Amino acid sequence: MGEKTEKITIRVSPETAERLKLRAEAEKTTVTALLTEVAERDPRLELAAARFRELQKSSLVEEFAAAFPDEEPDAPGRSGTKAP
């Protein structure tokens, strides 16, 4: 079986949606494949991932956790969302 994927929803104008559909059809692919390719090609994603890995190694993660315990993803009943 293939790699596990996650479903997300984006909103685009009807015109953009139509252009995406036409391009996918012309390239004999899917809109999902087009958008995935563009997202994976975006260097900002790798830069953000690299920066996140750097931060994980630093003491900043522990400092943030201590300063904002209710915003910790692992806090009981939390999923990384802002405290109410």
mmCIF file of N, CA, C and O in Angstrom:
data_model
loop_
_atom_site.group_PDB
_atom_site.id
_atom_site.type_symbol
_atom_site.label_atom_id
_atom_site.label_comp_id
_atom_site.label_asym_id
_atom_site.label_seq_id
_atom_site.Cartn_x
_atom_site.Cartn_y
_atom_site.Cartn_z
ATOM 1 N N MET A 1 0.842 -1.179 0.000
ATOM 2 C CA MET A 1 0.000 0.000 0.000
ATOM 3 C C MET A 1 0.887 1.242 0.000
ATOM 4 O O MET A 1 1.997 1.225 0.493
ATOM 5 N N GLY A 2 0.385 2.355 -0.505
ATOM 6 C CA GLY A 2 1.145 3.591 -0.609
ATOM 7 C C GLY A 2 1.354 4.293 0.719
ATOM 8 O O GLY A 2 0.866 3.859 1.761
ATOM 9 N N GLU A 3 2.063 5.382 0.639
ATOM 10 C CA GLU A 3 2.342 6.204 1.815
ATOM 11 C C GLU A 3 1.054 6.778 2.378
ATOM 12 O O GLU A 3 0.157 7.179 1.643
ATOM 13 N N LYS A 4 0.955 6.835 3.708
ATOM 14 C CA LYS A 4 -0.230 7.404 4.354
ATOM 15 C C LYS A 4 -0.290 8.896 4.054
ATOM 16 O O LYS A 4 0.720 9.583 4.067
ATOM 17 N N THR A 5 -1.467 9.388 3.771
ATOM 18 C CA THR A 5 -1.640 10.805 3.470
ATOM 19 C C THR A 5 -2.647 11.412 4.437
ATOM 20 O O THR A 5 -3.385 10.709 5.116
ATOM 21 N N GLU A 6 -2.666 12.722 4.465
ATOM 22 C CA GLU A 6 -3.605 13.454 5.309
ATOM 23 C C GLU A 6 -4.413 14.370 4.417
ATOM 24 O O GLU A 6 -3.890 15.024 3.526
ATOM 25 N N LYS A 7 -5.688 14.437 4.660
ATOM 26 C CA LYS A 7 -6.585 15.278 3.870
ATOM 27 C C LYS A 7 -6.609 16.687 4.456
ATOM 28 O O LYS A 7 -6.727 16.862 5.668
ATOM 29 N N ILE A 8 -6.456 17.691 3.593
ATOM 30 C CA ILE A 8 -6.595 19.082 4.000
ATOM 31 C C ILE A 8 -7.565 19.756 3.039
ATOM 32 O O ILE A 8 -7.796 19.280 1.933
ATOM 33 N N THR A 9 -8.116 20.859 3.469
ATOM 34 C CA THR A 9 -9.045 21.617 2.635
ATOM 35 C C THR A 9 -8.462 23.004 2.416
ATOM 36 O O THR A 9 -7.981 23.630 3.358
ATOM 37 N N ILE A 10 -8.478 23.453 1.170
ATOM 38 C CA ILE A 10 -8.073 24.822 0.860
ATOM 39 C C ILE A 10 -9.217 25.487 0.114
ATOM 40 O O ILE A 10 -10.038 24.822 -0.501
ATOM 41 N N ARG A 11 -9.229 26.792 0.174
ATOM 42 C CA ARG A 11 -10.253 27.542 -0.559
ATOM 43 C C ARG A 11 -9.564 28.373 -1.641
ATOM 44 O O ARG A 11 -8.576 29.044 -1.366
ATOM 45 N N VAL A 12 -10.095 28.271 -2.843
ATOM 46 C CA VAL A 12 -9.598 29.061 -3.971
ATOM 47 C C VAL A 12 -10.807 29.601 -4.720
ATOM 48 O O VAL A 12 -11.926 29.095 -4.572
ATOM 49 N N SER A 13 -10.568 30.609 -5.520
ATOM 50 C CA SER A 13 -11.664 31.163 -6.317
ATOM 51 C C SER A 13 -12.131 30.120 -7.337
ATOM 52 O O SER A 13 -11.380 29.204 -7.695
ATOM 53 N N PRO A 14 -13.354 30.259 -7.811
ATOM 54 C CA PRO A 14 -13.828 29.337 -8.850
ATOM 55 C C PRO A 14 -12.929 29.350 -10.087
ATOM 56 O O PRO A 14 -12.705 28.304 -10.699
ATOM 57 N N GLU A 15 -12.386 30.512 -10.412
ATOM 58 C CA GLU A 15 -11.505 30.611 -11.573
ATOM 59 C C GLU A 15 -10.214 29.814 -11.363
ATOM 60 O O GLU A 15 -9.749 29.114 -12.258
ATOM 61 N N THR A 16 -9.646 29.920 -10.171
ATOM 62 C CA THR A 16 -8.428 29.175 -9.862
ATOM 63 C C THR A 16 -8.716 27.679 -9.862
ATOM 64 O O THR A 16 -7.921 26.893 -10.391
ATOM 65 N N ALA A 17 -9.830 27.295 -9.282
ATOM 66 C CA ALA A 17 -10.204 25.881 -9.268
ATOM 67 C C ALA A 17 -10.321 25.343 -10.697
ATOM 68 O O ALA A 17 -9.829 24.252 -11.002
ATOM 69 N N GLU A 18 -10.936 26.115 -11.563
ATOM 70 C CA GLU A 18 -11.092 25.683 -12.958
ATOM 71 C C GLU A 18 -9.740 25.559 -13.655
ATOM 72 O O GLU A 18 -9.489 24.601 -14.380
ATOM 73 N N ARG A 19 -8.863 26.532 -13.428
ATOM 74 C CA ARG A 19 -7.525 26.468 -14.031
ATOM 75 C C ARG A 19 -6.759 25.242 -13.530
ATOM 76 O O ARG A 19 -6.072 24.575 -14.293
ATOM 77 N N LEU A 20 -6.883 24.951 -12.234
ATOM 78 C CA LEU A 20 -6.217 23.768 -11.682
ATOM 79 C C LEU A 20 -6.745 22.489 -12.328
ATOM 80 O O LEU A 20 -5.978 21.597 -12.693
ATOM 81 N N LYS A 21 -8.058 22.402 -12.472
ATOM 82 C CA LYS A 21 -8.659 21.218 -13.093
ATOM 83 C C LYS A 21 -8.207 21.052 -14.541
ATOM 84 O O LYS A 21 -7.869 19.955 -14.976
ATOM 85 N N LEU A 22 -8.197 22.162 -15.281
ATOM 86 C CA LEU A 22 -7.782 22.101 -16.682
ATOM 87 C C LEU A 22 -6.315 21.707 -16.807
ATOM 88 O O LEU A 22 -5.948 20.905 -17.667
ATOM 89 N N ARG A 23 -5.478 22.266 -15.951
ATOM 90 C CA ARG A 23 -4.052 21.923 -16.005
ATOM 91 C C ARG A 23 -3.837 20.459 -15.631
ATOM 92 O O ARG A 23 -3.060 19.753 -16.286
ATOM 93 N N ALA A 24 -4.516 20.004 -14.598
ATOM 94 C CA ALA A 24 -4.383 18.602 -14.203
ATOM 95 C C ALA A 24 -4.815 17.683 -15.338
ATOM 96 O O ALA A 24 -4.134 16.692 -15.640
ATOM 97 N N GLU A 25 -5.914 18.020 -15.977
ATOM 98 C CA GLU A 25 -6.387 17.216 -17.106
ATOM 99 C C GLU A 25 -5.360 17.218 -18.243
ATOM 100 O O GLU A 25 -5.048 16.170 -18.799
ATOM 101 N N ALA A 26 -4.819 18.387 -18.555
ATOM 102 C CA ALA A 26 -3.842 18.498 -19.639
ATOM 103 C C ALA A 26 -2.574 17.702 -19.331
ATOM 104 O O ALA A 26 -1.948 17.143 -20.239
ATOM 105 N N GLU A 27 -2.200 17.644 -18.061
ATOM 106 C CA GLU A 27 -0.987 16.929 -17.665
ATOM 107 C C GLU A 27 -1.274 15.481 -17.264
ATOM 108 O O GLU A 27 -0.376 14.772 -16.808
ATOM 109 N N LYS A 28 -2.537 15.074 -17.436
ATOM 110 C CA LYS A 28 -2.954 13.716 -17.091
ATOM 111 C C LYS A 28 -2.565 13.354 -15.653
ATOM 112 O O LYS A 28 -1.946 12.327 -15.379
ATOM 113 N N THR A 29 -2.945 14.226 -14.752
ATOM 114 C CA THR A 29 -2.672 14.031 -13.337
ATOM 115 C C THR A 29 -3.867 14.536 -12.548
ATOM 116 O O THR A 29 -4.940 14.739 -13.117
ATOM 117 N N THR A 30 -3.696 14.730 -11.272
ATOM 118 C CA THR A 30 -4.788 15.223 -10.425
ATOM 119 C C THR A 30 -4.432 16.592 -9.850
ATOM 120 O O THR A 30 -3.254 16.968 -9.800
ATOM 121 N N VAL A 31 -5.454 17.293 -9.412
ATOM 122 C CA VAL A 31 -5.231 18.576 -8.750
ATOM 123 C C VAL A 31 -4.397 18.348 -7.491
ATOM 124 O O VAL A 31 -3.472 19.110 -7.186
ATOM 125 N N THR A 32 -4.691 17.278 -6.770
ATOM 126 C CA THR A 32 -3.915 16.958 -5.569
ATOM 127 C C THR A 32 -2.439 16.800 -5.907
ATOM 128 O O THR A 32 -1.565 17.333 -5.215
ATOM 129 N N ALA A 33 -2.133 16.074 -6.973
ATOM 130 C CA ALA A 33 -0.740 15.870 -7.371
ATOM 131 C C ALA A 33 -0.070 17.193 -7.749
ATOM 132 O O ALA A 33 1.084 17.425 -7.387
ATOM 133 N N LEU A 34 -0.791 18.057 -8.458
ATOM 134 C CA LEU A 34 -0.236 19.365 -8.822
ATOM 135 C C LEU A 34 0.110 20.179 -7.586
ATOM 136 O O LEU A 34 1.208 20.733 -7.460
ATOM 137 N N LEU A 35 -0.847 20.274 -6.655
ATOM 138 C CA LEU A 35 -0.631 21.081 -5.461
ATOM 139 C C LEU A 35 0.443 20.483 -4.562
ATOM 140 O O LEU A 35 1.241 21.221 -3.965
ATOM 141 N N THR A 36 0.499 19.172 -4.475
ATOM 142 C CA THR A 36 1.531 18.519 -3.672
ATOM 143 C C THR A 36 2.914 18.807 -4.246
ATOM 144 O O THR A 36 3.851 19.137 -3.510
ATOM 145 N N GLU A 37 3.041 18.718 -5.560
ATOM 146 C CA GLU A 37 4.330 18.992 -6.207
ATOM 147 C C GLU A 37 4.785 20.422 -5.926
ATOM 148 O O GLU A 37 5.945 20.661 -5.580
ATOM 149 N N VAL A 38 3.892 21.365 -6.045
ATOM 150 C CA VAL A 38 4.231 22.766 -5.803
ATOM 151 C C VAL A 38 4.635 22.966 -4.343
ATOM 152 O O VAL A 38 5.637 23.621 -4.041
ATOM 153 N N ALA A 39 3.873 22.394 -3.428
ATOM 154 C CA ALA A 39 4.175 22.552 -1.999
ATOM 155 C C ALA A 39 5.526 21.945 -1.647
ATOM 156 O O ALA A 39 6.309 22.537 -0.899
ATOM 157 N N GLU A 40 5.820 20.777 -2.191
ATOM 158 C CA GLU A 40 7.079 20.116 -1.879
ATOM 159 C C GLU A 40 8.271 20.817 -2.520
ATOM 160 O O GLU A 40 9.386 20.696 -2.036
ATOM 161 N N ARG A 41 8.030 21.523 -3.572
ATOM 162 C CA ARG A 41 9.090 22.257 -4.270
ATOM 163 C C ARG A 41 9.416 23.569 -3.577
ATOM 164 O O ARG A 41 10.482 24.141 -3.789
ATOM 165 N N ASP A 42 8.512 24.056 -2.735
ATOM 166 C CA ASP A 42 8.667 25.353 -2.083
ATOM 167 C C ASP A 42 9.819 25.288 -1.081
ATOM 168 O O ASP A 42 9.734 24.576 -0.088
ATOM 169 N N PRO A 43 10.899 26.027 -1.312
ATOM 170 C CA PRO A 43 12.050 25.961 -0.410
ATOM 171 C C PRO A 43 11.745 26.454 0.993
ATOM 172 O O PRO A 43 12.423 26.080 1.940
ATOM 173 N N ARG A 44 10.711 27.248 1.149
ATOM 174 C CA ARG A 44 10.353 27.729 2.488
ATOM 175 C C ARG A 44 9.972 26.577 3.403
ATOM 176 O O ARG A 44 10.199 26.638 4.611
ATOM 177 N N LEU A 45 9.414 25.498 2.845
ATOM 178 C CA LEU A 45 9.048 24.358 3.672
ATOM 179 C C LEU A 45 10.293 23.698 4.251
ATOM 180 O O LEU A 45 10.326 23.350 5.417
ATOM 181 N N GLU A 46 11.317 23.513 3.455
ATOM 182 C CA GLU A 46 12.538 22.882 3.958
ATOM 183 C C GLU A 46 13.249 23.813 4.926
ATOM 184 O O GLU A 46 13.778 23.364 5.937
ATOM 185 N N LEU A 47 13.255 25.106 4.634
ATOM 186 C CA LEU A 47 13.884 26.047 5.559
ATOM 187 C C LEU A 47 13.169 26.037 6.901
ATOM 188 O O LEU A 47 13.807 26.050 7.959
ATOM 189 N N ALA A 48 11.856 25.986 6.881
ATOM 190 C CA ALA A 48 11.094 25.947 8.121
ATOM 191 C C ALA A 48 11.367 24.653 8.876
ATOM 192 O O ALA A 48 11.538 24.659 10.096
ATOM 193 N N ALA A 49 11.440 23.546 8.170
ATOM 194 C CA ALA A 49 11.711 22.259 8.819
ATOM 195 C C ALA A 49 13.106 22.256 9.428
ATOM 196 O O ALA A 49 13.306 21.776 10.544
ATOM 197 N N ALA A 50 14.081 22.799 8.719
ATOM 198 C CA ALA A 50 15.448 22.860 9.235
ATOM 199 C C ALA A 50 15.508 23.745 10.475
ATOM 200 O O ALA A 50 16.160 23.401 11.471
ATOM 201 N N ARG A 51 14.822 24.862 10.437
ATOM 202 C CA ARG A 51 14.802 25.768 11.598
ATOM 203 C C ARG A 51 14.121 25.101 12.792
ATOM 204 O O ARG A 51 14.586 25.205 13.919
ATOM 205 N N PHE A 52 13.048 24.377 12.529
ATOM 206 C CA PHE A 52 12.363 23.668 13.594
ATOM 207 C C PHE A 52 13.284 22.633 14.230
ATOM 208 O O PHE A 52 13.340 22.516 15.460
ATOM 209 N N ARG A 53 14.029 21.890 13.406
ATOM 210 C CA ARG A 53 14.968 20.901 13.944
ATOM 211 C C ARG A 53 16.032 21.574 14.798
ATOM 212 O O ARG A 53 16.411 21.065 15.852
ATOM 213 N N GLU A 54 16.510 22.741 14.368
ATOM 214 C CA GLU A 54 17.496 23.490 15.159
ATOM 215 C C GLU A 54 16.903 23.896 16.509
ATOM 216 O O GLU A 54 17.552 23.770 17.542
ATOM 217 N N LEU A 55 15.685 24.410 16.476
ATOM 218 C CA LEU A 55 15.034 24.840 17.717
ATOM 219 C C LEU A 55 14.804 23.675 18.669
ATOM 220 O O LEU A 55 14.922 23.832 19.880
ATOM 221 N N GLN A 56 14.485 22.506 18.121
ATOM 222 C CA GLN A 56 14.269 21.346 18.970
ATOM 223 C C GLN A 56 15.531 20.988 19.755
ATOM 224 O O GLN A 56 15.444 20.482 20.862
ATOM 225 N N LYS A 57 16.688 21.250 19.173
ATOM 226 C CA LYS A 57 17.961 20.932 19.824
ATOM 227 C C LYS A 57 18.344 21.975 20.868
ATOM 228 O O LYS A 57 19.189 21.721 21.706
ATOM 229 N N SER A 58 17.729 23.139 20.824
ATOM 230 C CA SER A 58 18.115 24.229 21.713
ATOM 231 C C SER A 58 17.289 24.225 22.993
ATOM 232 O O SER A 58 16.312 23.496 23.129
ATOM 233 N N SER A 59 17.672 25.073 23.911
ATOM 234 C CA SER A 59 16.927 25.203 25.171
ATOM 235 C C SER A 59 15.654 26.022 24.978
ATOM 236 O O SER A 59 14.836 26.101 25.890
ATOM 237 N N LEU A 60 15.470 26.614 23.803
ATOM 238 C CA LEU A 60 14.283 27.443 23.576
ATOM 239 C C LEU A 60 12.992 26.637 23.693
ATOM 240 O O LEU A 60 11.972 27.156 24.137
ATOM 241 N N VAL A 61 13.031 25.371 23.314
ATOM 242 C CA VAL A 61 11.843 24.535 23.398
ATOM 243 C C VAL A 61 11.418 24.396 24.851
ATOM 244 O O VAL A 61 10.247 24.565 25.201
ATOM 245 N N GLU A 62 12.376 24.111 25.719
ATOM 246 C CA GLU A 62 12.059 23.970 27.139
ATOM 247 C C GLU A 62 11.601 25.304 27.732
ATOM 248 O O GLU A 62 10.696 25.348 28.557
ATOM 249 N N GLU A 63 12.216 26.392 27.309
ATOM 250 C CA GLU A 63 11.814 27.711 27.799
ATOM 251 C C GLU A 63 10.379 28.034 27.383
ATOM 252 O O GLU A 63 9.589 28.552 28.173
ATOM 253 N N PHE A 64 10.038 27.727 26.146
ATOM 254 C CA PHE A 64 8.671 27.958 25.675
ATOM 255 C C PHE A 64 7.693 27.094 26.467
ATOM 256 O O PHE A 64 6.646 27.565 26.910
ATOM 257 N N ALA A 65 8.048 25.819 26.650
ATOM 258 C CA ALA A 65 7.171 24.899 27.375
ATOM 259 C C ALA A 65 6.919 25.396 28.791
ATOM 260 O O ALA A 65 5.797 25.325 29.300
ATOM 261 N N ALA A 66 7.962 25.918 29.436
ATOM 262 C CA ALA A 66 7.806 26.416 30.804
ATOM 263 C C ALA A 66 6.967 27.692 30.835
ATOM 264 O O ALA A 66 6.144 27.888 31.729
ATOM 265 N N ALA A 67 7.152 28.553 29.845
ATOM 266 C CA ALA A 67 6.443 29.830 29.810
ATOM 267 C C ALA A 67 4.980 29.675 29.402
ATOM 268 O O ALA A 67 4.119 30.438 29.841
ATOM 269 N N PHE A 68 4.687 28.686 28.546
ATOM 270 C CA PHE A 68 3.329 28.504 28.018
ATOM 271 C C PHE A 68 2.906 27.037 28.130
ATOM 272 O O PHE A 68 2.678 26.369 27.124
ATOM 273 N N PRO A 69 2.755 26.526 29.342
ATOM 274 C CA PRO A 69 2.444 25.090 29.497
ATOM 275 C C PRO A 69 1.119 24.671 28.870
ATOM 276 O O PRO A 69 0.989 23.535 28.432
ATOM 277 N N ASP A 70 0.151 25.572 28.811
ATOM 278 C CA ASP A 70 -1.142 25.214 28.223
ATOM 279 C C ASP A 70 -1.099 25.141 26.701
ATOM 280 O O ASP A 70 -2.053 24.687 26.078
ATOM 281 N N GLU A 71 -0.028 25.590 26.097
ATOM 282 C CA GLU A 71 0.078 25.552 24.643
ATOM 283 C C GLU A 71 0.988 24.428 24.168
ATOM 284 O O GLU A 71 1.272 24.320 22.986
ATOM 285 N N GLU A 72 1.402 23.597 25.086
ATOM 286 C CA GLU A 72 2.231 22.455 24.739
ATOM 287 C C GLU A 72 1.386 21.393 24.037
ATOM 288 O O GLU A 72 0.322 21.042 24.533
ATOM 289 N N PRO A 73 1.822 20.868 22.905
ATOM 290 C CA PRO A 73 1.055 19.839 22.206
ATOM 291 C C PRO A 73 0.815 18.598 23.060
ATOM 292 O O PRO A 73 -0.187 17.938 22.913
ATOM 293 N N ASP A 74 1.738 18.291 23.982
ATOM 294 C CA ASP A 74 1.611 17.088 24.793
ATOM 295 C C ASP A 74 0.846 17.317 26.085
ATOM 296 O O ASP A 74 0.674 16.370 26.854
ATOM 297 N N ALA A 75 0.419 18.547 26.347
ATOM 298 C CA ALA A 75 -0.325 18.813 27.567
ATOM 299 C C ALA A 75 -1.632 18.040 27.533
ATOM 300 O O ALA A 75 -2.248 17.907 26.479
ATOM 301 N N PRO A 76 -2.069 17.477 28.654
ATOM 302 C CA PRO A 76 -3.301 16.690 28.672
ATOM 303 C C PRO A 76 -4.476 17.466 28.084
ATOM 304 O O PRO A 76 -4.710 18.618 28.444
ATOM 305 N N GLY A 77 -5.162 16.832 27.154
ATOM 306 C CA GLY A 77 -6.333 17.458 26.540
ATOM 307 C C GLY A 77 -6.003 18.538 25.541
ATOM 308 O O GLY A 77 -6.871 19.227 25.050
ATOM 309 N N ARG A 78 -4.720 18.724 25.232
ATOM 310 C CA ARG A 78 -4.307 19.785 24.306
ATOM 311 C C ARG A 78 -3.844 19.170 22.993
ATOM 312 O O ARG A 78 -3.385 18.046 22.957
ATOM 313 N N SER A 79 -3.933 19.940 21.943
ATOM 314 C CA SER A 79 -3.404 19.489 20.662
ATOM 315 C C SER A 79 -2.593 20.601 20.018
ATOM 316 O O SER A 79 -2.626 20.783 18.816
ATOM 317 N N GLY A 80 -1.885 21.359 20.845
ATOM 318 C CA GLY A 80 -1.062 22.447 20.313
ATOM 319 C C GLY A 80 -1.859 23.683 20.019
ATOM 320 O O GLY A 80 -1.368 24.590 19.375
ATOM 321 N N THR A 81 -3.067 23.762 20.506
ATOM 322 C CA THR A 81 -3.893 24.938 20.253
ATOM 323 C C THR A 81 -3.750 25.909 21.394
ATOM 324 O O THR A 81 -3.374 25.543 22.498
ATOM 325 N N LYS A 82 -4.066 27.126 21.134
ATOM 326 C CA LYS A 82 -3.972 28.165 22.145
ATOM 327 C C LYS A 82 -4.993 27.922 23.251
ATOM 328 O O LYS A 82 -6.111 27.518 22.990
ATOM 329 N N ALA A 83 -4.568 28.168 24.464
ATOM 330 C CA ALA A 83 -5.452 27.969 25.609
ATOM 331 C C ALA A 83 -6.629 28.930 25.527
ATOM 332 O O ALA A 83 -6.473 30.076 25.115
ATOM 333 N N PRO A 84 -7.847 28.484 25.938
ATOM 334 C CA PRO A 84 -9.025 29.368 25.871
ATOM 335 C C PRO A 84 -8.949 30.474 26.884
ATOM 336 O O PRO A 84 -8.258 30.463 27.818
#
